[in-house]
Amino acid sequence: MDDEALIEHAFDCPYCGTSLTFIIDTSQGSHTTWEDCHRCCAPIQVQVVMSPMTGEVEAITTGRDDDVL
């Protein structure tokens, strides 16, 4: 894994509102994954969208497990 492909992303838990920071691996390209909140343990859906032209992050969206992202 290339350390340059790792970025920190800060957001609030969609369940309990706790401020969180997760490490996103951009070398995977566009993908969806789930991470657990460190406080309430609820599953958070994390969607990463990468530009196919530049390889840069276009968007990172988070939501509840049952949200359609």
Tab-separated table of C-alpha atoms in Angstrom:
chain	number	residue	atom	x	y	z
A	1	MET	CA	0.000	0.000	0.000
A	2	ASP	CA	1.337	3.413	-0.975
A	3	ASP	CA	1.279	5.903	1.926
A	4	GLU	CA	0.610	8.730	-0.561
A	5	ALA	CA	-2.687	7.022	-1.447
A	6	LEU	CA	-3.906	7.302	2.152
A	7	ILE	CA	-5.913	10.382	3.125
A	8	GLU	CA	-7.672	11.355	6.335
A	9	HIS	CA	-11.365	12.173	6.106
A	10	ALA	CA	-13.207	13.848	8.990
A	11	PHE	CA	-16.997	13.690	9.357
A	12	ASP	CA	-19.753	13.248	11.948
A	13	CYS	CA	-21.370	9.889	12.668
A	14	PRO	CA	-24.825	9.885	11.007
A	15	TYR	CA	-26.222	8.019	14.035
A	16	CYS	CA	-24.810	9.677	17.179
A	17	GLY	CA	-23.102	12.810	15.796
A	18	THR	CA	-19.628	11.965	17.126
A	19	SER	CA	-16.777	13.608	15.199
A	20	LEU	CA	-14.734	10.880	13.495
A	21	THR	CA	-11.662	10.635	11.294
A	22	PHE	CA	-11.042	7.635	9.068
A	23	ILE	CA	-8.156	6.803	6.756
A	24	ILE	CA	-9.294	6.350	3.141
A	25	ASP	CA	-7.177	4.285	0.712
A	26	THR	CA	-7.531	6.062	-2.643
A	27	SER	CA	-5.452	3.404	-4.439
A	28	GLN	CA	-8.621	1.263	-4.525
A	29	GLY	CA	-10.280	3.683	-6.943
A	30	SER	CA	-14.001	4.389	-6.586
A	31	HIS	CA	-15.481	2.093	-3.964
A	32	THR	CA	-17.967	1.709	-1.127
A	33	THR	CA	-17.011	0.365	2.275
A	34	TRP	CA	-18.410	0.269	5.792
A	35	GLU	CA	-16.708	1.457	8.976
A	36	ASP	CA	-18.021	1.252	12.527
A	37	CYS	CA	-18.465	4.365	14.658
A	38	HIS	CA	-15.902	4.366	17.455
A	39	ARG	CA	-18.534	5.526	19.961
A	40	CYS	CA	-21.878	3.887	19.121
A	41	CYS	CA	-20.534	0.999	16.957
A	42	ALA	CA	-23.134	1.659	14.239
A	43	PRO	CA	-22.139	0.758	10.654
A	44	ILE	CA	-21.342	3.818	8.547
A	45	GLN	CA	-21.390	3.545	4.761
A	46	VAL	CA	-18.453	5.363	3.132
A	47	GLN	CA	-18.557	5.955	-0.627
A	48	VAL	CA	-15.380	7.167	-2.349
A	49	VAL	CA	-15.640	8.523	-5.907
A	50	MET	CA	-12.396	8.952	-7.839
A	51	SER	CA	-11.984	10.826	-11.118
A	52	PRO	CA	-11.220	8.373	-13.935
A	53	MET	CA	-9.331	11.135	-15.750
A	54	THR	CA	-7.087	12.507	-12.987
A	55	GLY	CA	-7.194	9.830	-10.290
A	56	GLU	CA	-8.071	12.524	-7.744
A	57	VAL	CA	-10.831	12.207	-5.145
A	58	GLU	CA	-14.057	13.750	-6.495
A	59	ALA	CA	-16.253	13.025	-3.476
A	60	ILE	CA	-16.448	11.136	-0.209
A	61	THR	CA	-19.990	10.561	1.028
A	62	THR	CA	-20.999	9.016	4.333
A	63	GLY	CA	-24.363	7.797	5.508
A	64	ARG	CA	-26.284	5.289	7.543
A	65	ASP	CA	-25.991	1.629	6.622
A	66	ASP	CA	-29.456	1.614	5.048
A	67	ASP	CA	-29.008	4.892	3.100
A	68	VAL	CA	-28.762	4.663	-0.671
A	69	LEU	CA	-25.618	6.577	-1.631
